Structure formats: structure tokens, C-alpha cells
Short mmCIF file of C-alpha atoms in Angstrom, two decimals:
data_model
loop_
_atom_site.label_atom_id
_atom_site.label_comp_id
_atom_site.label_asym_id
_atom_site.label_seq_id
_atom_site.Cartn_x
_atom_site.Cartn_y
_atom_site.Cartn_z
CA MET X 1 18.91 26.34 6.04
CA VAL X 2 15.20 26.86 6.81
CA GLN X 3 13.03 24.85 4.44
CA PRO X 4 9.71 26.24 3.14
CA GLU X 5 6.41 24.95 4.54
CA MET X 6 5.58 21.60 2.98
CA LYS X 7 2.70 21.47 0.51
CA TYR X 8 1.44 18.81 -1.91
CA PHE X 9 0.62 18.89 -5.63
CA SER X 10 -0.78 16.56 -8.30
CA THR X 11 1.54 14.49 -10.48
CA ARG X 12 -0.63 15.28 -13.52
CA GLY X 13 -0.50 19.05 -13.60
CA GLY X 14 -1.86 22.25 -12.18
CA LYS X 15 -0.27 24.83 -9.91
CA GLU X 16 -2.58 24.14 -6.98
CA GLU X 17 -0.76 23.17 -3.79
CA LEU X 18 -2.62 21.56 -0.89
CA SER X 19 -1.87 21.35 2.80
CA PHE X 20 -1.10 17.94 4.27
CA GLU X 21 -4.62 17.86 5.73
CA ASP X 22 -6.31 18.54 2.39
CA ALA X 23 -4.06 16.11 0.52
CA VAL X 24 -4.92 13.33 3.00
CA LEU X 25 -8.66 14.03 3.03
CA THR X 26 -8.82 14.41 -0.76
CA GLY X 27 -6.76 11.31 -1.56
CA LEU X 28 -6.85 11.45 -5.37
CA ALA X 29 -6.44 14.75 -7.22
CA PRO X 30 -9.44 15.90 -9.32
CA ASN X 31 -7.38 15.46 -12.50
CA GLY X 32 -6.65 11.83 -11.61
CA GLY X 33 -3.13 12.49 -10.38
CA LEU X 34 -1.53 11.50 -7.08
CA TYR X 35 -0.32 13.97 -4.48
CA ILE X 36 3.41 14.30 -3.81
CA PRO X 37 5.39 16.73 -1.63
CA THR X 38 6.66 20.00 -3.09
CA TYR X 39 10.18 18.93 -2.16
CA ILE X 40 12.00 16.06 -0.46
CA PRO X 41 13.22 17.42 2.88
CA GLU X 42 16.70 17.10 4.34
CA LEU X 43 17.42 14.92 7.35
CA PRO X 44 18.51 16.90 10.41
CA VAL X 45 22.20 17.12 11.26
CA ASN X 46 23.33 14.16 13.42
CA TRP X 47 20.11 12.25 12.66
CA GLU X 48 21.97 8.94 12.80
CA THR X 49 23.16 9.59 16.34
CA ASN X 50 20.06 11.32 17.63
CA TRP X 51 17.57 8.78 16.24
CA ALA X 52 19.48 5.58 17.00
CA ASN X 53 17.70 4.76 20.26
CA LEU X 54 14.24 6.14 19.53
CA SER X 55 11.16 3.95 19.88
CA PHE X 56 9.10 3.35 16.74
CA PRO X 57 6.52 6.03 17.68
CA GLU X 58 9.31 8.51 18.46
CA LEU X 59 11.05 7.72 15.17
CA SER X 60 7.73 8.08 13.37
CA HIS X 61 7.23 11.50 14.94
CA ALA X 62 10.71 12.63 13.88
CA ILE X 63 10.20 11.56 10.25
CA LEU X 64 6.58 12.63 9.85
CA SER X 65 7.46 16.06 11.23
CA LEU X 66 9.65 16.60 8.16
CA PHE X 67 6.53 16.38 5.97
CA ILE X 68 3.81 17.79 8.27
CA PRO X 69 4.16 21.44 9.35
CA THR X 70 3.22 22.24 12.94
CA SER X 71 0.73 24.74 11.53
CA VAL X 72 -1.22 21.72 10.21
CA ILE X 73 -0.72 19.38 13.18
CA PRO X 74 0.98 20.72 16.32
CA SER X 75 3.85 18.55 17.52
CA GLU X 76 2.08 17.33 20.67
CA ASP X 77 -1.04 16.43 18.69
CA LEU X 78 1.04 14.51 16.16
CA ALA X 79 2.69 12.54 18.97
CA SER X 80 -0.74 11.65 20.38
CA ILE X 81 -1.98 10.53 16.95
CA ILE X 82 1.06 8.30 16.46
CA ASN X 83 0.85 6.78 19.94
CA ALA X 84 -2.83 5.97 19.40
CA ALA X 85 -2.04 4.39 16.03
CA TYR X 86 0.63 1.99 17.29
CA GLY X 87 -0.62 1.25 20.79
CA SER X 88 -2.34 -1.96 19.66
CA PHE X 89 0.72 -3.56 18.01
CA ARG X 90 1.85 -6.82 19.59
CA SER X 91 5.61 -6.22 19.31
CA PRO X 92 7.27 -3.53 21.47
CA LEU X 93 9.41 -2.75 18.40
CA THR X 94 6.27 -2.38 16.22
CA THR X 95 8.14 -3.72 13.16
CA PRO X 96 10.91 -6.04 14.44
CA ILE X 97 13.62 -7.62 12.32
CA LYS X 98 14.45 -11.34 12.48
CA GLN X 99 17.74 -12.82 11.39
CA VAL X 100 17.36 -15.73 8.94
CA GLY X 101 20.93 -15.99 7.62
CA ASP X 102 24.46 -14.74 8.22
CA LYS X 103 23.72 -11.38 6.58
CA GLU X 104 20.04 -11.90 5.88
CA TYR X 105 17.15 -10.41 7.82
CA VAL X 106 13.39 -10.29 7.55
CA LEU X 107 11.50 -7.14 8.56
CA GLU X 108 8.27 -8.40 10.14
CA LEU X 109 5.58 -5.87 9.35
CA TRP X 110 2.62 -7.93 10.54
CA HIS X 111 2.45 -7.32 14.29
CA GLY X 112 -0.57 -5.01 14.04
CA PRO X 113 -4.25 -5.84 14.66
CA THR X 114 -4.89 -7.56 11.30
CA TRP X 115 -1.52 -9.33 10.96
CA ALA X 116 -0.47 -7.46 7.79
CA PHE X 117 1.97 -4.68 6.89
CA LYS X 118 -0.88 -2.38 5.94
CA ASP X 119 -1.75 -1.90 9.60
CA VAL X 120 1.32 0.33 9.93
CA ALA X 121 -0.14 2.87 7.53
CA LEU X 122 -3.86 2.39 8.05
CA GLN X 123 -3.88 2.61 11.83
CA LEU X 124 -2.19 5.99 11.39
CA LEU X 125 -4.51 7.06 8.56
CA GLY X 126 -7.57 6.24 10.67
CA GLU X 127 -6.27 8.45 13.48
CA LEU X 128 -5.49 11.26 11.02
CA PHE X 129 -8.98 11.12 9.51
CA GLN X 130 -10.54 11.26 12.97
CA TYR X 131 -8.30 14.14 14.09
CA PHE X 132 -9.07 16.28 11.04
CA LEU X 133 -12.83 15.65 11.18
CA GLU X 134 -13.07 16.31 14.92
CA ARG X 135 -11.23 19.59 14.42
CA LYS X 136 -13.50 20.62 11.54
CA ASN X 137 -16.67 19.70 13.45
CA LYS X 138 -15.69 21.18 16.80
CA GLY X 139 -18.49 23.40 18.10
CA ARG X 140 -20.89 22.47 15.29
CA THR X 141 -24.36 21.16 16.05
CA GLU X 142 -25.45 21.10 12.41
CA GLY X 143 -23.72 20.69 9.05
CA LYS X 144 -20.99 18.47 10.41
CA GLU X 145 -18.50 17.23 7.85
CA GLU X 146 -18.51 13.52 7.12
CA LEU X 147 -16.13 11.33 5.17
CA THR X 148 -17.15 8.44 2.94
CA VAL X 149 -14.08 6.22 2.65
CA VAL X 150 -14.06 4.00 -0.44
CA GLY X 151 -11.26 1.54 -1.10
CA ALA X 152 -10.47 -1.62 -3.01
CA THR X 153 -8.64 -4.63 -1.63
CA SER X 154 -7.14 -7.88 -2.75
CA GLY X 155 -7.24 -8.93 0.90
CA ASP X 156 -5.10 -7.18 3.49
CA THR X 157 -5.90 -3.52 2.74
CA GLY X 158 -9.57 -4.09 3.47
CA SER X 159 -9.25 -5.58 6.91
CA ALA X 160 -6.51 -3.13 7.90
CA ALA X 161 -8.63 -0.17 6.75
CA ILE X 162 -11.70 -1.48 8.54
CA TYR X 163 -9.80 -2.00 11.80
CA GLY X 164 -8.34 1.48 11.44
CA LEU X 165 -11.71 3.18 10.87
CA ARG X 166 -14.26 1.04 12.69
CA SER X 167 -16.50 3.05 15.03
CA LYS X 168 -14.83 6.33 14.01
CA ALA X 169 -17.33 9.20 14.25
CA SER X 170 -18.41 10.91 11.00
CA ILE X 171 -16.77 8.22 8.85
CA THR X 172 -18.45 5.51 6.76
CA ILE X 173 -16.21 2.97 5.06
CA PHE X 174 -16.95 0.87 1.97
CA ILE X 175 -14.38 -1.80 1.07
CA LEU X 176 -14.65 -3.35 -2.39
CA TYR X 177 -13.11 -6.72 -3.17
CA PRO X 178 -13.49 -9.29 -5.97
CA ASP X 179 -16.02 -11.87 -4.80
CA GLY X 180 -14.31 -15.20 -4.15
CA ARG X 181 -10.79 -13.88 -4.72
CA VAL X 182 -9.62 -13.13 -1.18
CA SER X 183 -8.64 -15.78 1.35
CA PRO X 184 -11.28 -17.03 3.82
CA ILE X 185 -9.41 -15.51 6.76
CA GLN X 186 -9.10 -12.16 5.00
CA GLU X 187 -12.83 -12.10 4.24
CA ALA X 188 -13.64 -13.15 7.80
CA GLN X 189 -11.50 -10.33 9.21
CA MET X 190 -13.49 -7.83 7.16
CA ALA X 191 -16.99 -9.28 7.23
CA THR X 192 -17.18 -10.14 10.94
CA VAL X 193 -16.71 -6.51 12.01
CA ALA X 194 -20.15 -5.50 13.24
CA ASP X 195 -19.65 -1.73 13.53
CA GLU X 196 -22.44 0.20 11.82
CA ASN X 197 -20.07 2.38 9.78
CA VAL X 198 -18.45 -0.61 8.01
CA TYR X 199 -19.62 -2.04 4.66
CA CYS X 200 -17.88 -5.00 3.00
CA VAL X 201 -18.75 -5.01 -0.69
CA ALA X 202 -18.09 -8.15 -2.73
CA VAL X 203 -18.08 -7.16 -6.42
CA GLN X 204 -19.07 -10.14 -8.52
CA ASP X 205 -17.36 -11.51 -11.64
CA CYS X 206 -14.26 -9.31 -11.55
CA ASP X 207 -10.66 -9.02 -10.36
CA PHE X 208 -8.92 -6.55 -8.04
CA ASP X 209 -7.98 -4.16 -10.84
CA TYR X 210 -11.63 -3.79 -11.76
CA CYS X 211 -12.48 -2.92 -8.14
CA GLN X 212 -9.60 -0.44 -8.07
CA GLY X 213 -10.92 1.01 -11.33
CA ILE X 214 -14.33 1.60 -9.74
CA VAL X 215 -12.68 3.48 -6.88
CA LYS X 216 -10.71 5.71 -9.26
CA THR X 217 -13.84 6.38 -11.35
CA LEU X 218 -15.82 7.42 -8.28
CA PHE X 219 -13.06 9.76 -7.13
CA SER X 220 -12.85 11.29 -10.61
CA ASP X 221 -16.62 11.91 -10.67
CA ALA X 222 -16.72 15.47 -9.33
CA SER X 223 -20.44 15.53 -8.50
CA PHE X 224 -20.44 12.13 -6.77
CA ASN X 225 -17.27 13.00 -4.86
CA ALA X 226 -18.66 16.34 -3.73
CA ALA X 227 -21.99 14.83 -2.70
CA HIS X 228 -20.43 12.14 -0.52
CA ARG X 229 -17.02 13.65 0.44
CA LEU X 230 -14.96 10.65 -0.62
CA GLY X 231 -11.78 9.74 1.23
CA ALA X 232 -9.08 7.31 0.02
CA ILE X 233 -7.43 4.57 2.03
CA ASN X 234 -5.64 2.77 -0.80
CA SER X 235 -1.96 3.46 -1.32
CA ILE X 236 -2.88 6.39 -3.55
CA ASN X 237 -3.26 8.29 -0.25
CA TRP X 238 0.01 10.06 0.52
CA ALA X 239 -0.31 9.44 4.27
CA ARG X 240 0.13 5.72 3.67
CA ILE X 241 3.43 6.22 1.86
CA LEU X 242 4.61 8.58 4.58
CA ALA X 243 3.82 6.11 7.36
CA GLN X 244 5.73 3.35 5.59
CA ILE X 245 8.94 5.36 5.23
CA VAL X 246 9.42 4.98 8.97
CA TYR X 247 10.00 1.24 9.08
CA TYR X 248 12.93 1.42 6.68
CA PHE X 249 14.68 3.66 9.21
CA SER X 250 13.52 1.40 12.05
CA ALA X 251 15.03 -1.65 10.33
CA TYR X 252 18.27 0.23 9.78
CA PHE X 253 18.61 1.12 13.46
CA GLN X 254 17.83 -2.46 14.54
CA LEU X 255 20.79 -3.82 12.56
CA PRO X 256 24.15 -4.28 14.32
CA GLU X 257 26.25 -1.11 14.27
CA ASP X 258 29.08 -2.73 12.30
CA ILE X 259 26.65 -3.62 9.50
CA ARG X 260 25.30 -0.07 9.43
CA LYS X 261 28.82 1.31 9.11
CA GLU X 262 29.57 -0.94 6.12
CA GLY X 263 26.92 0.90 4.09
CA LYS X 264 26.11 -2.12 1.94
CA LEU X 265 22.45 -2.59 2.76
CA GLN X 266 19.77 -3.68 0.31
CA PHE X 267 16.04 -3.93 0.90
CA VAL X 268 13.91 -6.47 -0.97
CA VAL X 269 10.21 -5.68 -1.26
CA PRO X 270 7.35 -7.94 -2.44
CA THR X 271 5.63 -5.50 -4.77
CA GLY X 272 2.16 -5.10 -6.24
CA ASN X 273 0.81 -1.55 -6.19
CA PHE X 274 4.30 -0.10 -5.58
CA GLY X 275 3.42 1.81 -2.41
CA ASP X 276 5.60 -0.16 0.00
CA ILE X 277 8.73 0.03 -2.12
CA LEU X 278 8.07 3.67 -3.02
CA ALA X 279 8.28 4.45 0.69
CA GLY X 280 11.73 2.82 0.60
CA TRP X 281 12.67 5.05 -2.33
CA PHE X 282 11.66 8.14 -0.34
CA ALA X 283 13.73 6.84 2.60
CA LYS X 284 16.69 6.51 0.24
CA LYS X 285 16.19 10.01 -1.15
CA LEU X 286 15.94 11.40 2.38
CA GLY X 287 19.41 9.99 3.00
CA LEU X 288 19.01 6.52 4.52
CA PRO X 289 22.14 4.60 3.45
CA MET X 290 21.17 1.76 1.10
CA GLN X 291 21.99 0.31 -2.28
CA GLN X 292 19.30 -0.52 -4.86
CA LEU X 293 15.82 -1.54 -3.80
CA VAL X 294 14.83 -4.94 -5.18
CA VAL X 295 11.33 -5.15 -6.67
CA ALA X 296 10.06 -8.71 -6.10
CA THR X 297 7.09 -9.58 -8.32
CA ASN X 298 5.13 -12.74 -8.95
CA GLU X 299 3.98 -13.91 -12.38
CA ASN X 300 2.04 -10.66 -12.83
CA ASP X 301 5.29 -9.05 -13.82
CA ILE X 302 4.51 -5.63 -15.31
CA LEU X 303 7.10 -4.01 -13.03
CA GLU X 304 9.86 -6.52 -13.70
CA ARG X 305 9.35 -6.02 -17.43
CA PHE X 306 9.56 -2.24 -17.08
CA PHE X 307 12.83 -2.31 -15.15
CA LYS X 308 14.34 -4.60 -17.78
CA THR X 309 12.89 -3.08 -20.98
CA GLY X 310 11.62 0.43 -20.26
CA ARG X 311 8.16 -0.59 -21.45
CA TYR X 312 5.24 -0.31 -19.03
CA GLU X 313 2.53 -2.54 -20.46
CA ARG X 314 -0.30 -4.55 -19.03
CA ASP X 315 -0.18 -8.33 -19.21
CA ASP X 316 -3.50 -8.47 -21.03
CA VAL X 317 -2.16 -6.19 -23.79
CA VAL X 318 0.89 -8.41 -24.23
CA ASP X 319 -1.33 -11.49 -24.30
CA GLN X 320 -3.66 -9.83 -26.79
CA GLN X 321 -0.73 -9.30 -29.13
CA ASN X 322 0.35 -12.92 -28.81
CA LYS X 323 -2.82 -14.98 -28.52
CA ILE X 324 -5.94 -12.88 -28.92
CA ALA X 325 -7.90 -15.81 -30.32
CA GLU X 326 -7.23 -17.92 -27.23
CA THR X 327 -8.39 -15.52 -24.55
CA ALA X 328 -11.80 -14.59 -23.19
CA VAL X 329 -12.99 -11.06 -22.57
CA VAL X 330 -13.26 -9.90 -18.97
CA ASN X 331 -15.44 -6.90 -18.22
CA GLY X 332 -13.19 -4.11 -17.11
CA SER X 333 -9.73 -3.34 -15.89
CA SER X 334 -8.17 -0.68 -13.75
CA ASP X 335 -8.43 2.03 -16.41
CA GLY X 336 -11.91 1.20 -17.65
CA GLN X 337 -10.81 -0.64 -20.80
CA GLN X 338 -11.71 -4.23 -21.61
CA ALA X 339 -9.08 -6.60 -20.29
CA VAL X 340 -8.36 -9.57 -22.49
CA SER X 341 -6.88 -12.00 -19.99
CA ALA X 342 -7.04 -10.12 -16.66
CA VAL X 343 -4.54 -10.99 -13.96
CA LYS X 344 -3.05 -14.39 -13.31
CA ALA X 345 -4.26 -15.87 -10.03
CA THR X 346 -1.17 -16.81 -8.02
CA HIS X 347 -0.29 -17.99 -4.52
CA SER X 348 0.60 -14.36 -3.66
CA PRO X 349 -2.73 -12.64 -4.44
CA ALA X 350 -1.90 -9.20 -3.02
CA MET X 351 0.50 -8.85 -5.96
CA ASP X 352 -1.99 -10.03 -8.59
CA ILE X 353 -2.36 -6.73 -10.42
CA LEU X 354 -2.42 -5.46 -14.01
CA LEU X 355 -1.24 -1.94 -13.20
CA SER X 356 0.60 -0.63 -10.14
CA SER X 357 -1.48 2.31 -8.97
CA ASN X 358 1.39 3.97 -7.08
CA PHE X 359 3.95 3.66 -9.84
CA GLU X 360 2.78 7.02 -11.18
CA ARG X 361 4.53 8.80 -8.33
CA LEU X 362 7.89 7.34 -9.33
CA LEU X 363 7.18 8.08 -13.00
CA TYR X 364 6.76 11.76 -12.15
CA TYR X 365 10.20 11.85 -10.52
CA LEU X 366 11.70 9.98 -13.48
CA ALA X 367 10.14 12.52 -15.85
CA LEU X 368 11.63 15.29 -13.72
CA GLU X 369 15.08 13.68 -13.63
CA THR X 370 15.26 12.92 -17.36
CA GLY X 371 13.53 16.09 -18.57
CA ASP X 372 14.89 19.45 -19.64
CA SER X 373 17.48 20.72 -17.16
CA GLU X 374 16.89 24.35 -18.20
CA GLY X 375 14.43 26.68 -16.50
CA THR X 376 13.19 27.41 -13.01
CA ASP X 377 12.10 24.71 -10.58
CA GLU X 378 8.49 25.67 -11.31
CA GLU X 379 9.02 25.29 -15.06
CA LYS X 380 10.75 21.92 -14.61
CA ARG X 381 7.87 20.72 -12.46
CA ALA X 382 5.31 21.79 -15.05
CA LYS X 383 7.24 20.02 -17.80
CA ALA X 384 7.50 16.82 -15.75
CA GLN X 385 3.76 16.96 -15.06
CA GLU X 386 3.09 17.42 -18.77
CA THR X 387 5.31 14.46 -19.66
CA LEU X 388 3.75 12.27 -16.98
CA ASN X 389 0.27 13.19 -18.17
CA GLU X 390 1.18 12.23 -21.75
CA TRP X 391 2.46 8.87 -20.53
CA MET X 392 -0.72 8.19 -18.56
CA VAL X 393 -2.97 9.15 -21.49
CA THR X 394 -1.05 6.76 -23.74
CA LEU X 395 -1.22 4.02 -21.12
CA LYS X 396 -4.97 4.44 -20.73
CA ARG X 397 -5.54 4.49 -24.49
CA ASP X 398 -3.20 1.70 -25.54
CA GLY X 399 -2.59 -0.29 -22.36
CA ARG X 400 1.14 0.29 -22.82
CA VAL X 401 3.70 3.06 -22.96
CA ASN X 402 7.36 2.87 -23.98
CA LEU X 403 9.22 5.16 -21.60
CA GLY X 404 12.55 4.68 -23.33
CA GLU X 405 16.06 3.69 -22.37
CA GLN X 406 16.95 6.98 -20.67
CA VAL X 407 14.06 6.61 -18.22
CA ARG X 408 14.81 2.91 -17.66
CA LYS X 409 18.45 3.69 -16.82
CA ALA X 410 17.41 6.44 -14.41
CA ALA X 411 15.09 3.97 -12.66
CA ALA X 412 17.86 1.36 -12.57
CA ASN X 413 19.97 3.65 -10.39
CA ASP X 414 17.59 2.91 -7.53
CA PHE X 415 15.82 -0.34 -8.45
CA TRP X 416 16.39 -3.88 -9.58
CA ALA X 417 13.54 -6.33 -10.29
CA GLU X 418 13.05 -10.09 -10.10
CA ARG X 419 10.08 -12.22 -11.19
CA VAL X 420 9.17 -15.27 -9.07
CA SER X 421 6.94 -18.14 -10.16
CA ASP X 422 4.37 -19.98 -8.04
CA ASP X 423 6.57 -23.08 -7.92
CA GLN X 424 9.53 -21.03 -6.70
CA THR X 425 7.29 -19.42 -4.07
CA LEU X 426 6.29 -22.80 -2.64
CA GLU X 427 9.87 -24.02 -2.72
CA GLN X 428 11.01 -21.00 -0.71
CA ILE X 429 8.34 -21.62 1.95
CA ARG X 430 9.77 -25.14 2.31
CA LYS X 431 13.35 -23.86 2.43
CA TYR X 432 12.72 -21.49 5.34
CA TYR X 433 10.67 -24.06 7.21
CA ASN X 434 13.72 -26.35 6.96
CA LEU X 435 16.26 -23.79 8.22
CA ASP X 436 18.68 -25.31 10.70
CA ARG X 437 20.35 -22.47 12.55
CA TYR X 438 17.56 -19.88 12.27
CA GLY X 439 14.48 -22.04 11.79
CA PRO X 440 12.05 -23.46 11.37
CA TYR X 441 10.53 -20.24 10.08
CA VAL X 442 7.15 -20.26 8.34
CA VAL X 443 6.65 -17.41 5.87
CA ASP X 444 3.64 -16.30 3.87
CA PRO X 445 3.77 -16.55 0.04
CA HIS X 446 4.47 -12.83 -0.49
CA THR X 447 7.44 -12.96 1.85
CA ALA X 448 8.55 -16.10 0.00
CA VAL X 449 8.50 -14.14 -3.26
CA GLY X 450 10.73 -11.53 -1.62
CA LEU X 451 13.14 -14.11 -0.22
CA THR X 452 13.45 -15.77 -3.62
CA ALA X 453 14.23 -12.42 -5.23
CA GLN X 454 16.77 -11.73 -2.49
CA GLU X 455 18.48 -15.06 -3.07
CA ARG X 456 18.69 -14.43 -6.80
CA SER X 457 19.89 -10.84 -6.36
CA ALA X 458 22.61 -11.96 -3.94
CA ASN X 459 24.30 -13.78 -6.81
CA LYS X 460 24.85 -10.42 -8.53
CA ALA X 461 25.80 -8.32 -5.50
CA PRO X 462 29.03 -8.02 -3.45
CA LEU X 463 29.47 -10.85 -0.93
CA ASP X 464 29.40 -8.50 2.06
CA THR X 465 25.95 -7.08 1.21
CA THR X 466 23.38 -7.18 4.02
CA TRP X 467 19.83 -8.04 2.96
CA VAL X 468 16.56 -7.03 4.58
CA THR X 469 13.45 -8.59 3.03
CA LEU X 470 10.11 -7.08 3.96
CA SER X 471 7.66 -9.65 5.35
CA THR X 472 4.24 -8.29 4.52
CA ALA X 473 1.82 -10.71 6.19
CA HIS X 474 1.62 -13.43 8.81
CA PRO X 475 1.52 -16.89 7.18
CA ALA X 476 -1.80 -17.63 8.90
CA LYS X 477 -3.53 -15.41 6.35
CA PHE X 478 -2.59 -17.74 3.49
CA LEU X 479 -3.56 -21.24 4.54
CA ASP X 480 -3.85 -22.69 1.02
CA ALA X 481 -0.36 -21.72 -0.10
CA VAL X 482 1.34 -22.68 3.16
CA GLU X 483 -0.41 -26.05 3.36
CA LEU X 484 0.33 -26.72 -0.31
CA ALA X 485 4.03 -26.08 0.33
CA LEU X 486 4.14 -28.01 3.61
CA SER X 487 1.78 -30.83 2.67
CA PRO X 488 1.13 -33.60 5.24
CA SER X 489 2.55 -36.21 2.87
CA HIS X 490 5.99 -34.56 3.04
CA TYR X 491 5.75 -32.76 6.39
CA PRO X 492 3.64 -34.96 8.67
CA GLN X 493 4.94 -33.09 11.73
CA PHE X 494 3.50 -29.78 10.49
CA ASP X 495 0.04 -28.71 11.61
CA PHE X 496 -1.18 -25.35 10.29
CA ARG X 497 -3.77 -24.77 12.98
CA ARG X 498 -1.40 -25.68 15.81
CA ASP X 499 1.86 -24.24 14.44
CA VAL X 500 0.73 -21.13 12.57
CA LEU X 501 -2.82 -19.96 13.28
CA PRO X 502 -2.92 -17.38 16.12
CA ASP X 503 -5.69 -17.60 18.71
CA GLU X 504 -7.03 -14.21 17.61
CA LEU X 505 -7.72 -15.56 14.13
CA LYS X 506 -9.16 -18.83 15.41
CA LYS X 507 -11.81 -16.79 17.19
CA LEU X 508 -13.14 -15.54 13.84
CA GLU X 509 -14.39 -19.01 12.98
CA GLY X 510 -18.13 -19.27 13.27
CA LEU X 511 -18.75 -15.54 13.66
CA GLU X 512 -21.55 -14.08 11.55
CA LYS X 513 -20.46 -12.33 8.36
CA ARG X 514 -22.03 -9.24 6.84
CA VAL X 515 -21.31 -8.89 3.10
CA TYR X 516 -23.03 -6.78 0.42
CA ARG X 517 -22.78 -8.42 -3.02
CA VAL X 518 -23.12 -6.13 -6.03
CA ARG X 519 -22.38 -6.11 -9.75
CA GLY X 520 -20.21 -3.51 -11.40
CA GLU X 521 -19.72 0.19 -10.82
CA GLN X 522 -23.45 0.95 -10.87
CA GLY X 523 -24.09 -1.53 -8.07
CA VAL X 524 -21.42 0.15 -5.93
CA ARG X 525 -22.83 3.62 -6.61
CA GLU X 526 -26.34 2.55 -5.70
CA LEU X 527 -25.20 0.95 -2.43
CA ILE X 528 -23.26 4.05 -1.34
CA GLU X 529 -26.15 6.35 -2.23
CA LYS X 530 -28.65 4.14 -0.40
CA VAL X 531 -26.51 3.97 2.76
CA LYS X 532 -25.79 7.71 2.80
CA ALA X 533 -29.46 8.56 2.21
CA LYS X 534 -30.45 6.29 5.09
CA SER X 535 -27.81 7.95 7.29
CA LYS X 536 -29.20 11.43 6.53
CA GLU X 537 -32.72 10.20 7.21
CA LYS X 538 -31.55 8.87 10.59
CA VAL X 539 -29.91 12.21 11.47
CA ASN X 540 -33.05 14.13 10.51
CA THR X 541 -35.22 11.75 12.56
CA GLU X 542 -32.97 12.19 15.59
CA LYS X 543 -33.14 15.97 15.16
CA GLY X 544 -36.91 15.80 15.03
CA SER X 545 -37.09 13.59 18.10
CA GLY X 546 -34.83 15.89 20.02
CA SER X 547 -36.93 18.95 19.31
CA ILE X 548 -40.21 17.53 20.62
#
């Protein structure tokens, strides 16, 4: 059966359908929604046989082609984009698996240029941005289109985005992060990049959700967006989800054939903004054989609470109910409201969030699944968008929304969730360092959260289940947590610099940093406007010089 050409629409309503190119360049829909595909495609016949021996770039091409029509990107061009994106990865497998137990594996996603899983998506996104802009500007001498990329990071997104977009023509990138709340190595990776199109913006006196809120506000400001042609690199951008689907298939094909035939595979995903695990959900819906996906959260457990209760509510709202007199007001949260207690700072900071920005995509599909079964597909879609929009309005107004038992049960068909404390995180780092048969193996704190959730979930699953835990960052990026777990007093043989820190990261020490410190949304706006005005002035000066 021939499937219709793939388009993309907003989760929050409207009949407008965008091409893949426009969805990627737009990032966030004007109504605040996130773009999703008009349908989930079918895998080709004999995919399991035909894809089994493909390289990662070849596998990526096969999967991305299901979502990107050749009318948008010709097949040969797509192959070139993918090869350019993954040519700098250190592992020939791009995302290799490592066995850490009899039926336990870790999917190492940190073999890209910044040693974090986000390289997989952001190296591709950078190439896509460049491809689309070069095509739009071909033959133009004046009025060339430019893209102003604005993103927020709790650490790894920023450096991965910068490395994906540095020196790209017609692109300026601004990365926002909470001042003092990313690791020294993460800040060094961002701030030591000297390319003129890169701006590291440390927002003072805030948390990640506040930075993310600034980004969403700027994208929702129609006049500001139009004036500066904003582009999104956070996981709200559909291209990031699409890129991440690939490594679930890659992990599957790296497993022994007898394990694949058993069909009892479970993925465990350290989860903050829900993009990484949502890619796994899409892989499952495409037809990749797997059981439930395990959502591994730290003490910022909004997702774990939803999957157990059906209520999606921010920590600060819960705390306000329980101990409003004990908490201090923090200026801002991800939806513009005042947060009472903000996020809890943990050893796994990439998961320190109040709201999961990508969760909205899953909520749309849950609204569709649990909604009225009568009517045309178009009518069902409109009803799901209406329901989703009502949920998001309630969430923004009240900081919570009760989605009900029917929705929770529908979600439970595909997901299970576990909450992991800081103490358990450190204990798991020690456990894997002390492995006999498969160790020592040093993991970062986010991977440790995943491994703890896997261990706990294994007690509830069949004994012959095979587990793949996603390892999202190299341990070198989290010195404090790793050294706290493997302290010299208990592990005198362990030396972080010698045993963990790669030479590439050692070279960052002592390099000059370039950071722009601002306060609040207004400070970010003023910086972007100042930089863009200066850029236009430079272009006009060059034009004038050239005409003399």
C-alpha cells in the first residue's frame, strides 16, 4: 500500500500541515504546540532481514526516509547529510552496546564530539539547517535567509548544539543556561568555542525551566520570531526525535540473534524532557519488537508520579500544597508562573526539570487513543487536539492536570516508571565500578539512574527479559558525582583524571571562555537584538565597501 506524503501538524490544533523542512525550521508551532507526523509509517516488508547488517548511517537513511519525502530531500542528498553528521563519531558503530550482565546491556550514546547522547540528534540537525538554508539562498546576492537558533540547556544540549552549528553560514546560535548550574566541563565545552556565530548566555538567578520558559516565550512572540527567524534545537524540534529513533533499531540489531528472536526486550531510559524515550515509543509504534519502556527519573519525579497516579503536576505545586510557608519564591518557571520551590538540584542535573517539554507529544497520542472512536480521522485528530489544548491550558493555569485513570492505563501499556534518589545513584556508580566479569565500568550519574531503574524493574519482569539501558553521557562530564561515589578514602586506586577524563576534554583546561551574563527574559531579548543589529550593520558595511 502506497502511503501519502508525510506532513507535520501542531499538537494544539489547526488544520495547517507543514513539510518536513518547514517543521524543522519552525521548531515550535505558532500556537505553542509541537509538530508531529500526520501518521506513523509502516516498516517495509522484510525490514528485519534487510536492515540487519546496515551501518548506522545506512540504518539512519532507511528510517529517516520513512518520514522525509524525496520531494523535500532527495535520497542522495539525505545520505550525504547523514554521512556528514556522523563522520566525526569515535566509534565505528556510532552508538555501540556494551554487555554489563548476563542479559543486561548499556547503549553508549556518547561517542560523538561532545561526549553526550545529544550529539546523535544535533549533529544531524546542524546539517539539516545548513542544507535547507543553502538551498533557499542559492543564487541570491541580497536578502539571504538567516536563522537565529535559540535554545536552553542544563548542560549537554548546549555543547552538542554549538558543535553542530559552529561556523555554519547564515546561522547564529544563542544557548541559554542557568548561571552556575552546569558542570565546569559542560560550560567549558560551550564557552571555549571561539566561532563568531556562537553566543553562550548565562542567565542569572534561575533554573533550567526558567531558561526553557524564555525560549518558549520568544518562539511564541510572533513579531520577535518573524524579525529574527528563530530556529529550535531543543527536543521540541521534531528532527531531534526522528534522529533518536535510529539508535533503538541499532541497539536491537547489535544484540545476539537468539535474544532478538525471544522478543523479550526492554529499554530503560534516563528521562528529563521526555525526548529520548519518546523516540523509543515511536520505534515501538513503527514495529520494533520490545516490551514496555522504563522511564527512569531522579528526585524530580513528575513523570514517575504521572505513570502511577494519572496526575501531571509540577513539584513546586505539590510543595506549595504541603508546605507553602516553608518555601521561598523563585522568579519564573517553564510556563511563566511563579515557582514556589523550583527544581531539586541532584547529581543527575540533565533530569532536573519541573515540566517535561516533550511530554506533550505523547499526551496528544493518549488523547487520540482514549477519545471518541466515532468520526473520520480528521475529526478524531481535531478532537484530540482540542483535548490536549484543554489539558495544557489547565496545566499552565494551575500547575497541574488530572488526566484520569483511562489515560494513565493507556500510557501504562507502553511505559513503566521508577524514581531514583541521589544516594541510590551514587551506590549504582560504585556497583558498576566493582563489576567482576564485565568491569570495572565507570558510568555517569544519569546512566546510574537508568541502571538502578533497570535493576528494580527486573524484579517485576520475566526472568528471561533482556535489558538495554541508555547511557546518555560519558562519566568525564560529571566529575563531582563520580568522585563523590568513588571517593579516595574508599577507592584509593581510582584517579578521575587518569582513569576517566579523555585527552580531548583535558585540552579544554586553561582555554579562554566567552560568556554573556544576563538577567531574565528582557536581558536575553536585548542581547539577541544587539547581536543581530550588529550583524546587519556589518553586512551593510561590507556591501558599501564592495561597491566602491
